[in-house]
Short mmCIF file of C-alpha atoms in Angstrom, two decimals:
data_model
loop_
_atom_site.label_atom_id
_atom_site.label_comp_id
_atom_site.label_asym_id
_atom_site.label_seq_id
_atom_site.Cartn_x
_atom_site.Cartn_y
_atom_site.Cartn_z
CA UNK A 16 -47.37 -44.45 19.08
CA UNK A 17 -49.76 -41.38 19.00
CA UNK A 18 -51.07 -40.04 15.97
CA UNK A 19 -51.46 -36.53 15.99
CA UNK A 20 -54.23 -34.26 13.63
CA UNK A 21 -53.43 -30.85 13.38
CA UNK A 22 -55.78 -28.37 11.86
CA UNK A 23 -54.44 -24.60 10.77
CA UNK A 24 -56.44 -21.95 9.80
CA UNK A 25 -55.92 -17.88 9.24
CA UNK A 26 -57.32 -16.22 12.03
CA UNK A 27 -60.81 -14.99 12.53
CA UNK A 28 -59.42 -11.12 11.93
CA UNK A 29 -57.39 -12.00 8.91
CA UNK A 30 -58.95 -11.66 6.03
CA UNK A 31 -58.78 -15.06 3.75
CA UNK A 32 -58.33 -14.35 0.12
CA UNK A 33 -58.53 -17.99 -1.00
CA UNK A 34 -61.50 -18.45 1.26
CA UNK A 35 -63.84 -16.03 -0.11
CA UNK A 36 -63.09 -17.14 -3.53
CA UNK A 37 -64.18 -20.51 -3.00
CA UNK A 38 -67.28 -19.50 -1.44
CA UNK A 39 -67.44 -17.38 -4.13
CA UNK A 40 -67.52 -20.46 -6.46
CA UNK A 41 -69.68 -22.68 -4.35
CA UNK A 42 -72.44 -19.50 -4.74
CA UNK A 43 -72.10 -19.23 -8.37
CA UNK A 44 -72.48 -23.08 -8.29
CA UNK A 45 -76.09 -22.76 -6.52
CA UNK A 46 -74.83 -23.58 -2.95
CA UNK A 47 -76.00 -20.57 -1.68
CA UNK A 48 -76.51 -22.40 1.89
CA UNK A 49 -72.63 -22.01 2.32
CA UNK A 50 -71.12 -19.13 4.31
CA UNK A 51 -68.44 -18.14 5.93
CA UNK A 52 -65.82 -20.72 4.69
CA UNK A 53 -62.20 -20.84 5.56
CA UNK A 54 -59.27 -22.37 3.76
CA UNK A 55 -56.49 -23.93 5.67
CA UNK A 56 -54.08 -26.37 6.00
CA UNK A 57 -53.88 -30.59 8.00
CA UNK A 58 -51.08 -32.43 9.24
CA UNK A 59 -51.55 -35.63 9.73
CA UNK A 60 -48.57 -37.10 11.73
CA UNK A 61 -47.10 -40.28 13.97
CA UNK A 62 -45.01 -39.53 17.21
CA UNK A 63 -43.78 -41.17 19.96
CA UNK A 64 -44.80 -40.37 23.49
CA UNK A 65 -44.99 -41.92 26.69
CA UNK A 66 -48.37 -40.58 27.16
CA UNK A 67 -51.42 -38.78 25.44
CA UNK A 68 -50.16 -35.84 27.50
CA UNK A 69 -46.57 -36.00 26.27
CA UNK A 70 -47.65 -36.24 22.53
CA UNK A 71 -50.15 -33.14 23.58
CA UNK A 72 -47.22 -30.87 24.83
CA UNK A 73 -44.98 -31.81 21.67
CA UNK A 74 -47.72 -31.13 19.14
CA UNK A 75 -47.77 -27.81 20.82
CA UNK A 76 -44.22 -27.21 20.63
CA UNK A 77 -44.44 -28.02 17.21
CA UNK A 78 -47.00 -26.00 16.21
CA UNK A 79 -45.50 -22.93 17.91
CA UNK A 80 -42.03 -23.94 16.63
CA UNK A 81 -42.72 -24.22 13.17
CA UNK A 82 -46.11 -25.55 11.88
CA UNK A 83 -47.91 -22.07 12.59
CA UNK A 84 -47.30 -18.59 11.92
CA UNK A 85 -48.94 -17.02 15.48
CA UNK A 86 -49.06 -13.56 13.77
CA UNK A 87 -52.40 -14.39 11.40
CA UNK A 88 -52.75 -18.13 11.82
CA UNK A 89 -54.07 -20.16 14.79
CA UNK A 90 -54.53 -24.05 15.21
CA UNK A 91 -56.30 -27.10 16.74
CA UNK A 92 -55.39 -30.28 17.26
CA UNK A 93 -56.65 -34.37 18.09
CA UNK A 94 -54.33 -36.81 19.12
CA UNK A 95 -55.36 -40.62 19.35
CA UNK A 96 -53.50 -43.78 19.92
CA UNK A 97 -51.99 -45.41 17.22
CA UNK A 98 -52.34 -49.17 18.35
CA UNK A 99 -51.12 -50.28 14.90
CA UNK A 100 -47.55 -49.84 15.02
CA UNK B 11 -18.98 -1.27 0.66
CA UNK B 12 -19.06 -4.78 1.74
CA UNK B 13 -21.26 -6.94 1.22
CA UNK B 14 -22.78 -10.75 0.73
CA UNK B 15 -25.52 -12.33 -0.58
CA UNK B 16 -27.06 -15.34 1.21
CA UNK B 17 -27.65 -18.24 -1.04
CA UNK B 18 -31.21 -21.02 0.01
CA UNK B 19 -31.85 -23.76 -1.61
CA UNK B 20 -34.85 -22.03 -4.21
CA UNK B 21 -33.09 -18.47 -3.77
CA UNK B 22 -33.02 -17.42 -7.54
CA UNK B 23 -32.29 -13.57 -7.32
CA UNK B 24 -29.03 -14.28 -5.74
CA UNK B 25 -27.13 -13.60 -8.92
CA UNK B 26 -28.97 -10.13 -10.07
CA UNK B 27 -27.66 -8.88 -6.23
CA UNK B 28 -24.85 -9.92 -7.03
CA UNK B 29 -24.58 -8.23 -10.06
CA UNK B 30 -26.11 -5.03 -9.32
CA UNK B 31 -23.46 -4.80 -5.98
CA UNK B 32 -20.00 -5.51 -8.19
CA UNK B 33 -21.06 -4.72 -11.24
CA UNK B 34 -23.19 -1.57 -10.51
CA UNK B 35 -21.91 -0.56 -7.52
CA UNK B 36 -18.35 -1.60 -7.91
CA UNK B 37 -18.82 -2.94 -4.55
CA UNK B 38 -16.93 -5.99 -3.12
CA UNK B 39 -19.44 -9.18 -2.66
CA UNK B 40 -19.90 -12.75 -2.01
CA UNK B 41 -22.38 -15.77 -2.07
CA UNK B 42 -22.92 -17.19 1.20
CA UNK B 43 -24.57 -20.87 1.40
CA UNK B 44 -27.34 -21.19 4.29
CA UNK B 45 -25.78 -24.06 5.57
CA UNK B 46 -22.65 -22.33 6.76
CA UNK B 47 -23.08 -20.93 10.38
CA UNK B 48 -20.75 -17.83 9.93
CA UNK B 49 -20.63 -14.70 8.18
CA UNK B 50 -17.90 -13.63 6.04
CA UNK B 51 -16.53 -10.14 7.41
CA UNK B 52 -19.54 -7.38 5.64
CA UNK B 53 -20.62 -4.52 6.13
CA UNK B 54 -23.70 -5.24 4.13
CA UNK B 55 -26.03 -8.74 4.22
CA UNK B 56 -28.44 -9.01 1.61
CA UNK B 57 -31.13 -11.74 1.80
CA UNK B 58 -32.69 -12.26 -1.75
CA UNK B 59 -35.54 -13.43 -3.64
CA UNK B 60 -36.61 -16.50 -4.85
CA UNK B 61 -38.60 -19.71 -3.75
CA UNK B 62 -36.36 -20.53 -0.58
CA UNK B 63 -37.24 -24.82 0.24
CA UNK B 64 -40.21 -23.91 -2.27
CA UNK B 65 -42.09 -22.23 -0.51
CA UNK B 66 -43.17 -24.86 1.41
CA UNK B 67 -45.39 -24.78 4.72
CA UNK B 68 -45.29 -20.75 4.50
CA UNK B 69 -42.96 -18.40 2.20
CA UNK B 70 -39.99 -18.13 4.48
CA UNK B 71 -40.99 -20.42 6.73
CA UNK B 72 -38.10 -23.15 6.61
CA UNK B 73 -35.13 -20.94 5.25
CA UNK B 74 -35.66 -19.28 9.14
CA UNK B 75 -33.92 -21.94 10.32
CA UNK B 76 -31.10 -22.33 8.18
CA UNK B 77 -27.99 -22.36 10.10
CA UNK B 78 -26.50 -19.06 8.62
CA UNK B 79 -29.57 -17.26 9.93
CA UNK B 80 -28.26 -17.26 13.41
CA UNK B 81 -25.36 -15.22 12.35
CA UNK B 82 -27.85 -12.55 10.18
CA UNK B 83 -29.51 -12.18 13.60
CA UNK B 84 -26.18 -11.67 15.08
CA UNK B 85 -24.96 -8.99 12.11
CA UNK B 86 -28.52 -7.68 12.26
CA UNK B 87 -28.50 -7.16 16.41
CA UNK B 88 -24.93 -5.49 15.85
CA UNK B 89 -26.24 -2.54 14.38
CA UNK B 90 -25.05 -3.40 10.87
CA UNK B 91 -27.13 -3.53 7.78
CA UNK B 92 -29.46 -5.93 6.46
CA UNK B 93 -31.81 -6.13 3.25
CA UNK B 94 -34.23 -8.42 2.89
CA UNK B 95 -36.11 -8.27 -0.49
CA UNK B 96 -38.97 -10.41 -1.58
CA UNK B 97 -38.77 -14.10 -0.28
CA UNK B 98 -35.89 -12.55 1.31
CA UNK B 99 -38.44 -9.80 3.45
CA UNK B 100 -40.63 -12.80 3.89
CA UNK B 101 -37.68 -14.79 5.76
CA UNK B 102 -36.86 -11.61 7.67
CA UNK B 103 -40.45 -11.95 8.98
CA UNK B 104 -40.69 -15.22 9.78
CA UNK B 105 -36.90 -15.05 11.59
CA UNK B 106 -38.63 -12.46 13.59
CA UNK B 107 -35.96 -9.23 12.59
CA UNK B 108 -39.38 -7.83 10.96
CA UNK B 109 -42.82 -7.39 12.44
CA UNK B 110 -46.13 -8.66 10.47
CA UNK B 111 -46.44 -11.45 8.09
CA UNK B 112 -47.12 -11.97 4.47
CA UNK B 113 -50.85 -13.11 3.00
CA UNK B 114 -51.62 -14.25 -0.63
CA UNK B 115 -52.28 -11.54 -2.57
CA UNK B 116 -55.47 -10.43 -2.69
CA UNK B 117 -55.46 -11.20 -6.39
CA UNK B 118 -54.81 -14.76 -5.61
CA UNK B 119 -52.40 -14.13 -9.25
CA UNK B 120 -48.49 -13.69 -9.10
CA UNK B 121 -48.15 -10.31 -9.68
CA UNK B 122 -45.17 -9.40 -12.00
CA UNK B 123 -45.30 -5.97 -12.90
CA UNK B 124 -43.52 -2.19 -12.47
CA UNK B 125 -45.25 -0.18 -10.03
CA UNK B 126 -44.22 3.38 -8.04
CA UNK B 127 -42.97 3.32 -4.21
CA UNK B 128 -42.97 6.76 -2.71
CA UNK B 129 -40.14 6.41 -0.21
CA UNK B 130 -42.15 7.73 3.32
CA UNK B 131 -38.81 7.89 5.49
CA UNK B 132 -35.66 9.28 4.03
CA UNK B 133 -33.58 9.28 7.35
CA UNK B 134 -32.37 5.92 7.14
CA UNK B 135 -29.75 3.65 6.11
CA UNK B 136 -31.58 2.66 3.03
CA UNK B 137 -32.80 5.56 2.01
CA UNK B 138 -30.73 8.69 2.79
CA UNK B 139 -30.19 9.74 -1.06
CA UNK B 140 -32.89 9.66 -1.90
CA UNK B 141 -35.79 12.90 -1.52
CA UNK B 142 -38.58 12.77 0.45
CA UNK B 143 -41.48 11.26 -0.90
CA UNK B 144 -39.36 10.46 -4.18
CA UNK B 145 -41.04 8.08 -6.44
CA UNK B 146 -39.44 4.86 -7.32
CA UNK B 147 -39.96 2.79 -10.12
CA UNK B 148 -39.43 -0.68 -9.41
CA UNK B 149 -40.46 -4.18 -10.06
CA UNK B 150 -42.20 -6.53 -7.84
CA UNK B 151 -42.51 -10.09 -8.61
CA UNK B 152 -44.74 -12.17 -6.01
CA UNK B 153 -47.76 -14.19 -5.36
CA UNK B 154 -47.17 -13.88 -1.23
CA UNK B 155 -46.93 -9.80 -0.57
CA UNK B 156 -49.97 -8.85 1.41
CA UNK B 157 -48.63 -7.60 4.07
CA UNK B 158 -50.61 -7.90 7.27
CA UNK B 159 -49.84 -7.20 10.97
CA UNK B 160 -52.45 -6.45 13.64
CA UNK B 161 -53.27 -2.84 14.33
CA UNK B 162 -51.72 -2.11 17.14
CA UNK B 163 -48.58 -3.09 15.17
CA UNK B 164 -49.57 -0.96 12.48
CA UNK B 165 -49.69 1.91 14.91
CA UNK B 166 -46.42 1.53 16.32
CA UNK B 167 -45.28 1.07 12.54
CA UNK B 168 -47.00 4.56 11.64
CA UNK B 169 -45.69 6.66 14.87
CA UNK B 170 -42.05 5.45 14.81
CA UNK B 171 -41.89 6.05 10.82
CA UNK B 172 -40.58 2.39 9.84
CA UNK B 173 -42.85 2.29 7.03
CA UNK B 174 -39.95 3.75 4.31
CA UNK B 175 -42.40 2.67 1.04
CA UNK B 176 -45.47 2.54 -0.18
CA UNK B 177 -47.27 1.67 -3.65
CA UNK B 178 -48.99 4.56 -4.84
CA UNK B 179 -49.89 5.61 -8.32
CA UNK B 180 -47.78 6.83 -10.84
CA UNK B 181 -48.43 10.34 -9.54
CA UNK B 182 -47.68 9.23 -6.02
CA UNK B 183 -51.36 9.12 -4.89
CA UNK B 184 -52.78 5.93 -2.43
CA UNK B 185 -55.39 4.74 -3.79
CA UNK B 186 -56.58 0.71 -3.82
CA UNK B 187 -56.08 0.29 -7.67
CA UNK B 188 -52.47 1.30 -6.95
CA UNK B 189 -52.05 -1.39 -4.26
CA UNK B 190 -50.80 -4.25 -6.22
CA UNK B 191 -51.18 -6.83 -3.35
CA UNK B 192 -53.54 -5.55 -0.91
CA UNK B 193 -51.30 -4.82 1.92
CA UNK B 194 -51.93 -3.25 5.05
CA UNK B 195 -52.01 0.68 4.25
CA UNK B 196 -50.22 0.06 0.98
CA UNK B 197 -47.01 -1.00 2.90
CA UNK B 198 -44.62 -2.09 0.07
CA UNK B 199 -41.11 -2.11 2.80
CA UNK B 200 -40.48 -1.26 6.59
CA UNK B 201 -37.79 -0.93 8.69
CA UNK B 202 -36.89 -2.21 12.41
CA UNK B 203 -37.11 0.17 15.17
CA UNK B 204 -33.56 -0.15 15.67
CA UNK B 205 -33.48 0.60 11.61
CA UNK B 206 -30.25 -1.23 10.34
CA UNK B 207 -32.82 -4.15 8.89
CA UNK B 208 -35.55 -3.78 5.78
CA UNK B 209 -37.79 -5.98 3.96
CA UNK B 210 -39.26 -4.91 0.59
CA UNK B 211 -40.95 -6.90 -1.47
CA UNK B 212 -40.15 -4.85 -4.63
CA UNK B 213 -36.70 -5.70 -6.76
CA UNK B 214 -34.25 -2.71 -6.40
CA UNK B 215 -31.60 -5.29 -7.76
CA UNK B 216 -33.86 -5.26 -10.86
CA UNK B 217 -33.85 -1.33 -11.42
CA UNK B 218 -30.47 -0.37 -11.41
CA UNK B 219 -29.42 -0.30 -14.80
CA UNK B 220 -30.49 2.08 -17.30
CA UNK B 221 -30.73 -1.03 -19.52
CA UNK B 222 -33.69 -2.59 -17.10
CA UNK B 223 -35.67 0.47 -18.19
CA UNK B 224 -34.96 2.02 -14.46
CA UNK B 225 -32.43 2.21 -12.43
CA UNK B 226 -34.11 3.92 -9.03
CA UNK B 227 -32.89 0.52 -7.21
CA UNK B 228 -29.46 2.11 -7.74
CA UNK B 229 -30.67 4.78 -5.42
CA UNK B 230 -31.26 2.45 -2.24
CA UNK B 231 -27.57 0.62 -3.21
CA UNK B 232 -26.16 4.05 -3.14
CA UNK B 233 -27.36 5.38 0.08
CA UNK B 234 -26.17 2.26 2.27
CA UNK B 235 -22.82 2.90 0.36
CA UNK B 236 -23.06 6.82 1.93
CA UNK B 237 -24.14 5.65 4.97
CA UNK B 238 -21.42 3.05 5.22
CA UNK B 239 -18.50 5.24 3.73
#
């Protein structure tokens, strides 16, 4: 069992509405160290695979299946072992 | 005319198409369930508005895949037409029958409100009663209609005239107080190349009653009725 951490985000070129009012609030909060701050989404998943590799090429699939829109969003991803189960 | 509706779990302007087809329009129509894999025998498909599965993931994202979608690709790819308003343009995007995607708005707010289209491209299905750069007053209701598509997109949007409205002022002017969303050059609905398919994200189904306080979404209903007739 692989678990598999996927990380979505708008693209770099797409502007990020909910993004720049966050850092918005974080300024008028006093954090003005904080720049250029994206929101996005995390899946955090189990699959089966034979190998690290296998679970790699699904979680691609996945991602270009479904998970991510390729037109304004792009992703990255970890995958570990899940020795647990 | 011909025509259905097709019905998602979260589709909640299924009933005002409905309406505003046989009751307006006097047309012939009927509710189609997204599980079913085939199309009744219509002219006309007409994907509506609502919160398909929620919204969940992305607008449109999930209701893609509903089995009846393979057959709107199918009725879409035959030349015939399709309408995709709201969540129902937003579906059309994500199936892939429309170019771009859809952003929050750059409000962050649901935005329920009239506002003016000027119709850009009276030469097609959608569109052929109506005069060129005629202004429309209809309703929009999202919180997902900033449009976006890369430029190069855009281009090939601009050149090949598939950009059929805009939001403009109430004198017809662009202007960024007039863009309710913040979408790409004010795009409010495009068409395909081929041009048998639009999205909009405004309600014509909303506007075609004298009663609604407008009934310009009659206008669109009537010229896929000439172009079909």
């Amino acid at each position: 069992m692989y678990k598999a951490k996927i990380n979505v985000t708008l693209k770099k070129s797409v502007f990020d509405p909910q993004g720049k009012t966050v850092l918005d609030a974080l300024h008028s909060l006093g954090f003005q160290e904080a720049s250029k701050l994206r929101v996005g989404k995390f899946f955090d998943l189990n699959l089966k695979a034979k190998s690290e590799k296998e679970a790699e090429k699904e979680v691609r699939a996945m991602c270009d299946k479904l998970l991510v829109n390729p037109v304004i969003e792009e992703y990255e991803f970890q995958i570990e072992e899940d020795g647990k189960s | 005319m011909n025509a259905c509706v097709v019905v998602f779990p979260g589709s909640n302007c299924d009933e005002d198409c409905w309406h505003a087809l046989r009751d307006v329009m006097k047309s012939k129509v009927t509710y189609v369930w997204h599980k079913e894999s085939v199309l009744p025998k219509v002219d006309l498909v007409v994907v509506p508005g609502g919160f398909s599965y929620g919204d969940y993931l992305r607008t449109g994202a999930i209701a893609r895949f509903s089995p009846i979608m393979k057959a709107v690709v199918k009725h879409a790819e035959s030349g015939l037409p399709v309408i995709g308003i709201c969540n129902g343009f937003q579906i059309l995007l994500e199936t892939g029958l429309l170019p771009g995607a859809m952003l929050r708005n750059r409000s962050l707010r649901f935005v329920c409100k009239h506002v003016y289209l000027r119709t850009e491209n009276v030469k097609t299905i959608f569109t052929n009663r109506l005069k060129p750069r005629k202004l429309l007053n209809i309703p929009i209701a999202h919180g997902e209609g900033n449009y976006y598509c890369d430029s190069e997109t855009l281009k090939r949007l601009q050149t090949g005239n598939q950009i059929v409205f805009r939001y403009v002022s109430e004198k017809g002017a662009i202007n960024e107080g007039s863009n309710p969303n913040g979408s790409v050059d004010s795009i409010a609905g495009i068409i395909n190349d081929k041009g048998n398919v639009l999205g909009m994200m405004p309600h014509p189904e909303r506007a075609s009653e004298d009663i609604l306080g407008s009934y310009d979404g009659r206008l669109i209903w009537e010229s896929i009725q000439t172009h079909l007739n």
